[in-house]
Short mmCIF file of C-alpha atoms in Angstrom, two decimals:
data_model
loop_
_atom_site.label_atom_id
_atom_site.label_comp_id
_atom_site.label_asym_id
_atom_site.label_seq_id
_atom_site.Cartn_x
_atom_site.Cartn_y
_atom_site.Cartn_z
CA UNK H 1 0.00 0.00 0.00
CA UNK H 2 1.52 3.07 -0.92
CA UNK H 3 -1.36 6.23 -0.91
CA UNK H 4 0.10 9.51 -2.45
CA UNK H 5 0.54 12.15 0.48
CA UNK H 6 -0.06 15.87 -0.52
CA UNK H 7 2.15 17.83 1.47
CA UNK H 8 0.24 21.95 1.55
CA UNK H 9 2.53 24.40 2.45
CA UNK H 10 2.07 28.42 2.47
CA UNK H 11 4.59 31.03 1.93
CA UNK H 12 4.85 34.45 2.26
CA UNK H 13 8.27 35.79 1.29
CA UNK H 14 10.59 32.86 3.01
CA UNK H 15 12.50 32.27 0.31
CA UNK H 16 15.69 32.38 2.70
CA UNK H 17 13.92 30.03 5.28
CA UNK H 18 11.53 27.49 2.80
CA UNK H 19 14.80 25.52 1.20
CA UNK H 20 15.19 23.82 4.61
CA UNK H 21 11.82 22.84 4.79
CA UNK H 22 11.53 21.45 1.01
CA UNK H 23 15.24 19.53 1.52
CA UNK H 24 13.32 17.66 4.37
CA UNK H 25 10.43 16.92 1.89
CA UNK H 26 12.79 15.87 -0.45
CA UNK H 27 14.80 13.52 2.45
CA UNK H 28 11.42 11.75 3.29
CA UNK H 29 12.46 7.76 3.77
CA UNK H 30 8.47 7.04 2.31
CA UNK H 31 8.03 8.61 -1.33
CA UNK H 32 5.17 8.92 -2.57
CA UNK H 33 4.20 12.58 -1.95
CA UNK H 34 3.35 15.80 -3.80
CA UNK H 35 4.33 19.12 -2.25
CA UNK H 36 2.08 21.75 -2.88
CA UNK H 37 3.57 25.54 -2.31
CA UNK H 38 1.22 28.08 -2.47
CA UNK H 39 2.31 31.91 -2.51
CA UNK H 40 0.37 34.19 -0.38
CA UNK H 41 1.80 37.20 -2.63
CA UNK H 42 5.69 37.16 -2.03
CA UNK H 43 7.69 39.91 -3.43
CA UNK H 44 11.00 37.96 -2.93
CA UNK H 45 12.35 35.10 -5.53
CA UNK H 46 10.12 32.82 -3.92
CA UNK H 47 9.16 31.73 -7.31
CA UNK H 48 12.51 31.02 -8.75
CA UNK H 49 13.51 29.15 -5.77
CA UNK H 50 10.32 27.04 -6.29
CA UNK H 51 11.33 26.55 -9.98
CA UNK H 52 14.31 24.96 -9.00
CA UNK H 53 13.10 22.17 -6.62
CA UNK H 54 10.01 21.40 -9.42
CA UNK H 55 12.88 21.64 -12.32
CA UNK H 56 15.07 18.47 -10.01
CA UNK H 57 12.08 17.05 -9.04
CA UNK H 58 8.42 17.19 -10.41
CA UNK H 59 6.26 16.28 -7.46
CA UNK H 60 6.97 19.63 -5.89
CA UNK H 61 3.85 22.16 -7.25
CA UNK H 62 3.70 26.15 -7.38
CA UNK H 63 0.86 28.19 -6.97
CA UNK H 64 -0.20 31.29 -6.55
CA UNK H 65 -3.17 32.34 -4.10
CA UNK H 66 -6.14 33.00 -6.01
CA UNK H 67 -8.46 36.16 -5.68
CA UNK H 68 -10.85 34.93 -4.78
CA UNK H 69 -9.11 33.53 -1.37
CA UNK H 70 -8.73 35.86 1.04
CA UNK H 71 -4.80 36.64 1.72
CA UNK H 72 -3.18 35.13 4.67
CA UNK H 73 -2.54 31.64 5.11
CA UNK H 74 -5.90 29.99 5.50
CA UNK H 75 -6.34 31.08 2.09
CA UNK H 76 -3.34 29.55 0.76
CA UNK H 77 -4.14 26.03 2.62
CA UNK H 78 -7.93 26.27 1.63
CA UNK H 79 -6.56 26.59 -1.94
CA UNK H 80 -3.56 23.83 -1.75
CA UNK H 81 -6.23 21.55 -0.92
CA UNK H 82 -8.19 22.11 -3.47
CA UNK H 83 -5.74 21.36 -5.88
CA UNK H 84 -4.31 18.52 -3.89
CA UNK H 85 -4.65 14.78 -5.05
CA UNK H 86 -3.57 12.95 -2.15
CA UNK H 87 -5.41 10.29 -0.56
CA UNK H 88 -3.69 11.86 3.08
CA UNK H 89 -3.48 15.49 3.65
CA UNK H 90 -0.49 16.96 5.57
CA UNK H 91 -0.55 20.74 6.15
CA UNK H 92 3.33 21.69 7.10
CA UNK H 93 4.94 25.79 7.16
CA UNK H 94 7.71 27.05 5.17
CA UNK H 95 9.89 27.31 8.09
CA UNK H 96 10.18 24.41 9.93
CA UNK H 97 11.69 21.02 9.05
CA UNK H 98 10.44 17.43 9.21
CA UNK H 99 12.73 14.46 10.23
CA UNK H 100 13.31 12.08 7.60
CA UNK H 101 10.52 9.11 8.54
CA UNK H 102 7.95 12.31 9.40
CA UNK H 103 5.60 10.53 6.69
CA UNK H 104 6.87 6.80 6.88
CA UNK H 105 5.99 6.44 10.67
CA UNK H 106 2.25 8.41 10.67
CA UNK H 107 1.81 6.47 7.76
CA UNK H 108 1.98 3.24 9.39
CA UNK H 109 -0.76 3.39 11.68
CA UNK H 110 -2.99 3.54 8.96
CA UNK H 111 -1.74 0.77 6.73
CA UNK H 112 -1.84 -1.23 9.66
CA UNK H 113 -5.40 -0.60 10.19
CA UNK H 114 -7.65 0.85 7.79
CA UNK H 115 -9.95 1.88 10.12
CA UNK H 116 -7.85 4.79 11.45
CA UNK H 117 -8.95 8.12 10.47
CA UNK H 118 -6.50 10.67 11.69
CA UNK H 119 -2.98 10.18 13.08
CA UNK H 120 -0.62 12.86 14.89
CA UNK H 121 2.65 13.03 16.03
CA UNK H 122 5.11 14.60 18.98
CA UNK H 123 7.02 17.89 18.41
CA UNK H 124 9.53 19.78 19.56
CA UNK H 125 10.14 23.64 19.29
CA UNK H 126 12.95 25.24 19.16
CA UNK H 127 13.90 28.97 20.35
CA UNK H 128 15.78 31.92 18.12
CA UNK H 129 19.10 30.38 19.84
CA UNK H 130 18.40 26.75 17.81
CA UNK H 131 17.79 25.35 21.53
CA UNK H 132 15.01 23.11 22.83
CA UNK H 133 12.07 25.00 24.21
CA UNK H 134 9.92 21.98 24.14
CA UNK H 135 8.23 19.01 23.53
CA UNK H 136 4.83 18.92 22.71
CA UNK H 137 1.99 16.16 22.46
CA UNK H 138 4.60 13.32 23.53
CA UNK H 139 0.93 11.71 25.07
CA UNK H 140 -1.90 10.77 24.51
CA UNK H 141 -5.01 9.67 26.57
CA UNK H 142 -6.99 8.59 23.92
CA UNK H 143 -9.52 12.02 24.59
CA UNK H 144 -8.14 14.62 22.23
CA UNK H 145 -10.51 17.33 23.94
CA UNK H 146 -9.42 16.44 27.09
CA UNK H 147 -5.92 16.42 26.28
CA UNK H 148 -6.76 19.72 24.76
CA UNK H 149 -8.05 21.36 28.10
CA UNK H 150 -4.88 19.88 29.74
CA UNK H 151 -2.49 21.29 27.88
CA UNK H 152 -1.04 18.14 26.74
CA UNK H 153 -2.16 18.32 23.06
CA UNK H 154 -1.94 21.19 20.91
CA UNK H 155 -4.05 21.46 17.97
CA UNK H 156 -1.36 22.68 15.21
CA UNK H 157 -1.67 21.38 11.75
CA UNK H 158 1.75 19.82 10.89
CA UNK H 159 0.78 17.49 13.68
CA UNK H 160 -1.66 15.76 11.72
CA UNK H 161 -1.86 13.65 8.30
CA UNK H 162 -5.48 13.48 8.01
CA UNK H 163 -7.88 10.80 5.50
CA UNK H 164 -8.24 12.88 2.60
CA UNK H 165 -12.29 11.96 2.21
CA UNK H 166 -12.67 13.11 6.48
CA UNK H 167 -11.95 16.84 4.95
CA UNK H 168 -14.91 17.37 3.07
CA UNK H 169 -16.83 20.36 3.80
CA UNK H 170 -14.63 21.82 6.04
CA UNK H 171 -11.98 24.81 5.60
CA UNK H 172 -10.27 27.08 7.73
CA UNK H 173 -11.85 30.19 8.68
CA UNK H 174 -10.08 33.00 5.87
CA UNK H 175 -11.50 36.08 8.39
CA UNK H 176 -9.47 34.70 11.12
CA UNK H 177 -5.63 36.36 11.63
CA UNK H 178 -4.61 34.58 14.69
CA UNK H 179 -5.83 31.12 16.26
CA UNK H 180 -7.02 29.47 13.40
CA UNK H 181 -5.30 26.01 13.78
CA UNK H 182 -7.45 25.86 17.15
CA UNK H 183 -10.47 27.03 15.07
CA UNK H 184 -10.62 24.63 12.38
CA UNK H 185 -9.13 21.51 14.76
CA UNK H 186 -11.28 22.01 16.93
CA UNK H 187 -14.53 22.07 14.63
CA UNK H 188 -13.08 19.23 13.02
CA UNK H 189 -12.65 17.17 16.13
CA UNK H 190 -16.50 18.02 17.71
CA UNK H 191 -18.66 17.65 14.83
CA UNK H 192 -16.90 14.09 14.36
CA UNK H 193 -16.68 12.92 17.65
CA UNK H 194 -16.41 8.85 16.78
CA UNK H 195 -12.58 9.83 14.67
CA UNK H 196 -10.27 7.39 14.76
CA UNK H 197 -7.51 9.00 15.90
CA UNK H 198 -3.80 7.27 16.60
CA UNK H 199 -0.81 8.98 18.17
CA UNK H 200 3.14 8.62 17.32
CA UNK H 201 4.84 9.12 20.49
CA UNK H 202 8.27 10.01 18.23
CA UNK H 203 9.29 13.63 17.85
CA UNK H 204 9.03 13.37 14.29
CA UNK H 205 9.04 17.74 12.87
CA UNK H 206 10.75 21.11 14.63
CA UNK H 207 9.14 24.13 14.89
CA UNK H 208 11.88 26.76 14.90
CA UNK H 209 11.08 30.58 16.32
CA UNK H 210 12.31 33.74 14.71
CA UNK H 211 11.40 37.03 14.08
CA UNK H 212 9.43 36.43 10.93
CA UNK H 213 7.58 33.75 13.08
CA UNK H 214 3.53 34.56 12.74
CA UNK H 215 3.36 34.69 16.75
CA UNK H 216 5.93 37.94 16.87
CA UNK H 217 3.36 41.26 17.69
CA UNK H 218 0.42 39.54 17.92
CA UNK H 219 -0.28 42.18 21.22
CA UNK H 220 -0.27 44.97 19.45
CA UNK H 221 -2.42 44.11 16.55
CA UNK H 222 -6.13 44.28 16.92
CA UNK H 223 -7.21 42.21 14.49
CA UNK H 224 -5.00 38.85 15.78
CA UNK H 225 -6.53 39.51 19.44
CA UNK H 226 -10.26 39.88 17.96
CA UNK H 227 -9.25 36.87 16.18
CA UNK H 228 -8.07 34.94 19.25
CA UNK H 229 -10.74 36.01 21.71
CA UNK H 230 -13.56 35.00 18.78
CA UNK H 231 -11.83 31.39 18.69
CA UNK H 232 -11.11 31.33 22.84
CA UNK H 233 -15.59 32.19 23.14
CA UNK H 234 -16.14 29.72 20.22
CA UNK H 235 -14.87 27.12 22.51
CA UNK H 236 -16.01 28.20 26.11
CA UNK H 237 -19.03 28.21 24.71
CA UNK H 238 -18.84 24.55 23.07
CA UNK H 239 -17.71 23.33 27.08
CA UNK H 240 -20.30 25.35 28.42
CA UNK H 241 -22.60 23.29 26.46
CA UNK H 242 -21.08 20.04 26.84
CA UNK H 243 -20.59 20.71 30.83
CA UNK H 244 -17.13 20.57 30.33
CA UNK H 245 -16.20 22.01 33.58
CA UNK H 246 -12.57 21.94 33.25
CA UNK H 247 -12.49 23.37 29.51
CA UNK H 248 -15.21 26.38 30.63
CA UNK H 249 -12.38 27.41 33.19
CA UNK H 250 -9.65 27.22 31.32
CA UNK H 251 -11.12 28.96 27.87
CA UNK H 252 -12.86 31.56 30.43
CA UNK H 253 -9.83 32.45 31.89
CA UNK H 254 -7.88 32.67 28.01
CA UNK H 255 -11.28 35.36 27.01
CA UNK H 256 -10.43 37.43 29.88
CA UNK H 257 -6.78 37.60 29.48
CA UNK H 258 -7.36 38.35 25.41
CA UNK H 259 -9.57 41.34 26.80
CA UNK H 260 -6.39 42.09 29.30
CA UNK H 261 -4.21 42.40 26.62
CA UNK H 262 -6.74 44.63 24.63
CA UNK H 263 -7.18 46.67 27.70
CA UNK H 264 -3.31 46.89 28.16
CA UNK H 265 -3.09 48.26 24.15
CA UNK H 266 -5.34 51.02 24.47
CA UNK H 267 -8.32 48.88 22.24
CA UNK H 268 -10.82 50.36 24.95
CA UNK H 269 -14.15 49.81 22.57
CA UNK H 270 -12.83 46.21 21.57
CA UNK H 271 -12.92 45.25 25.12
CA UNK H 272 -16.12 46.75 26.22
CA UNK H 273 -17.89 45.42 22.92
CA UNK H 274 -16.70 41.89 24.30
CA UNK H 275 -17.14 42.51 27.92
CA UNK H 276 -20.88 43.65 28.16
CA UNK H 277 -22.18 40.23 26.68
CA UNK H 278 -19.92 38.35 28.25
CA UNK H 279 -21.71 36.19 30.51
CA UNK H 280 -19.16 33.89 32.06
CA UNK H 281 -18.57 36.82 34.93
CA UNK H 282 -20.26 38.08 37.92
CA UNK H 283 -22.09 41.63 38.03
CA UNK H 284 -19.89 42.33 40.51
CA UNK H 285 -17.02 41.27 38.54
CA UNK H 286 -18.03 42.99 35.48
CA UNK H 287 -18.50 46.15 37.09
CA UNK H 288 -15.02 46.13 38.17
CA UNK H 289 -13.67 45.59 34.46
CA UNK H 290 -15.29 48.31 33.21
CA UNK H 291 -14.20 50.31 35.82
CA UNK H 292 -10.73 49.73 35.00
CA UNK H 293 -11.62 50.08 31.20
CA UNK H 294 -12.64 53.72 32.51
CA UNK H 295 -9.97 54.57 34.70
CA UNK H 296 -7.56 53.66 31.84
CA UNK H 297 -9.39 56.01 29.01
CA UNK H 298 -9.88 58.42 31.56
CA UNK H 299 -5.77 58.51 32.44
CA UNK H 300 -5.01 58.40 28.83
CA UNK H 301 -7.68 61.15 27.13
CA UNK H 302 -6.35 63.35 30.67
CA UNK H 303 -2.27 62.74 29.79
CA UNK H 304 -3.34 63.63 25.93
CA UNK H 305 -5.13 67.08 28.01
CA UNK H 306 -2.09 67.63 29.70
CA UNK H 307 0.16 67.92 26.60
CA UNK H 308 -2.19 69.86 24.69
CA UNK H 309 -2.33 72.77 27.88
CA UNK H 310 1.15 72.21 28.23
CA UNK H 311 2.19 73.02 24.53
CA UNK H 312 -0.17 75.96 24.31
CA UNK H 313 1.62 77.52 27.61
CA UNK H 314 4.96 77.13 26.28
#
């Protein structure tokens, strides 16, 4: 049994980071695979440097995002899939690098049993020094939400190779800027609650951190934190529900903090749009964010006061 793997990766001007990731495509011990690039709109030689890899070997694939795919990379993976023709699907980034049995050994699982639907494998990031940060999803209970609320599975999508035929009719969300592996794992994983789903213990990819990484200034941009709270309430809400006691604390605590950070930016109208129908707090409790969403405009629009009586003085 040997399926064809379609490997979807989006760019964004990494042409000096994406040759390391294609050179551990291309050093994959199981072979049968078709890497799909897709450019987001790079304004580097990101296209030359694709051109080479397809010219020395022809199951790499170029693309460029379509218009009528929102920019960013949702778009870019909604799109690679659609041109995919894998039986598996295996999302990956341009910057990080897969050991060489990364497909041979979630492959397995599978052959061995038809009847799997999804399987995922450990990680390990590393930090801007090329040092071990950490491992991640080394375990598995065999309760993917649970292991969720515990912090000992992270929904990222070079984790998982995924049954090609599972992915129909979903997508990720092209609105969202920030949080959108949760978002679209997460929707995957509750609307098919009876998955399959098998776990490689093995470190198996690295994540490496930089500054071009997509997590650098999330804090100060508005649009990644509205993005993050939306996905945080999407799934308090889902273990509110369910009765999920554990997951309602731990996602209510995540929608406050995302309001903390907005709060500590100076987005005062994003957090009280999000506070007043928030309805995992007390009155009482409430009543005291707002008062400190008050105190801060106040201090600010009085400082801004200041200057302005100050400059006309001098």
């Amino acid at each position: 049994m040997t399926p064809l793997v379609s490997i979807i990766i989006p760019t964004l001007n990494r042409a000096h980071l994406i040759s390391d990731t294609l050179d551990s495509v291309l050093a994959q011990t199981y072979t049968n695979w078709e890497c799909i690039v897709v450019d987001d709109g790079s304004t580097d030689n990101t296209e030359a440097l694709i051109q080479e890899y397809i010219n020395k070997d022809n199951r790499f694939r170029y693309f460029n995002r379509p218009k009528n795919h929102l920019p960013g990379g949702n778009g870019a993976r909604n799109y690679g899939f659609t041109v995919s023709k894998g039986d598996y699907i295996q999302w990956f980034d341009s910057d990080d690098i897969m050991k060489p049995e990364f497909l041979e050994k979630k492959l397995q699982p599978f052959i061995t049993n038809n009847s799997v639907d999804i399987v995922f494998s450990a990680f390990e990031n590393l930090n801007k020094h090329g040092k071990r940060a950490r491992l991640a999803n080394q375990k598995f209970s065999g309760n993917i939400l649970n292991d969720l609320v515990d912090g000992i599975v992270s929904f990222g999508p070079l984790s998982f190779l995924i049954k090609r035929a599972l992915l129909a009719g979903y997508s990720y969300d092209e609105t969202l800027t920030k949080n959108q592996d949760l978002d679209f794992f997460f929707r995957f994983f509750t609307s098919q609650p009876n998955l399959d789903v098998e776990h490689v213990s093995e470190v198996l990819y690295t994540v490496k951190s930089h500054k071009d990484s997509m997590t650098y200034g999330t804090s100060k941009d508005i649009s990644k934190m509205a993005s993050t709270y939306r996905v945080y309430l999407m799934v308090l809400n889902y273990f509110k529900e369910h009765k999920h006691a554990k997951g309602v604390l731990k996602y209510r605590y995540h929608c406050l903090n995302t309001l903390k950070v907005m709060l500590k930016n100076g987005f005062y109208s994003d957090v009280l749009k999000r506070l007043m129908p928030f309805e995992y707090i007390s009155l009482n409790e409430k009543i005291y964010l707002l008062g400190c969403v008050f105190s801060q405009l106040f201090i600010k629009r009085g400082s801004n006061q200041f200057i302005k009586l100050k400059s006309l003085k001098e």
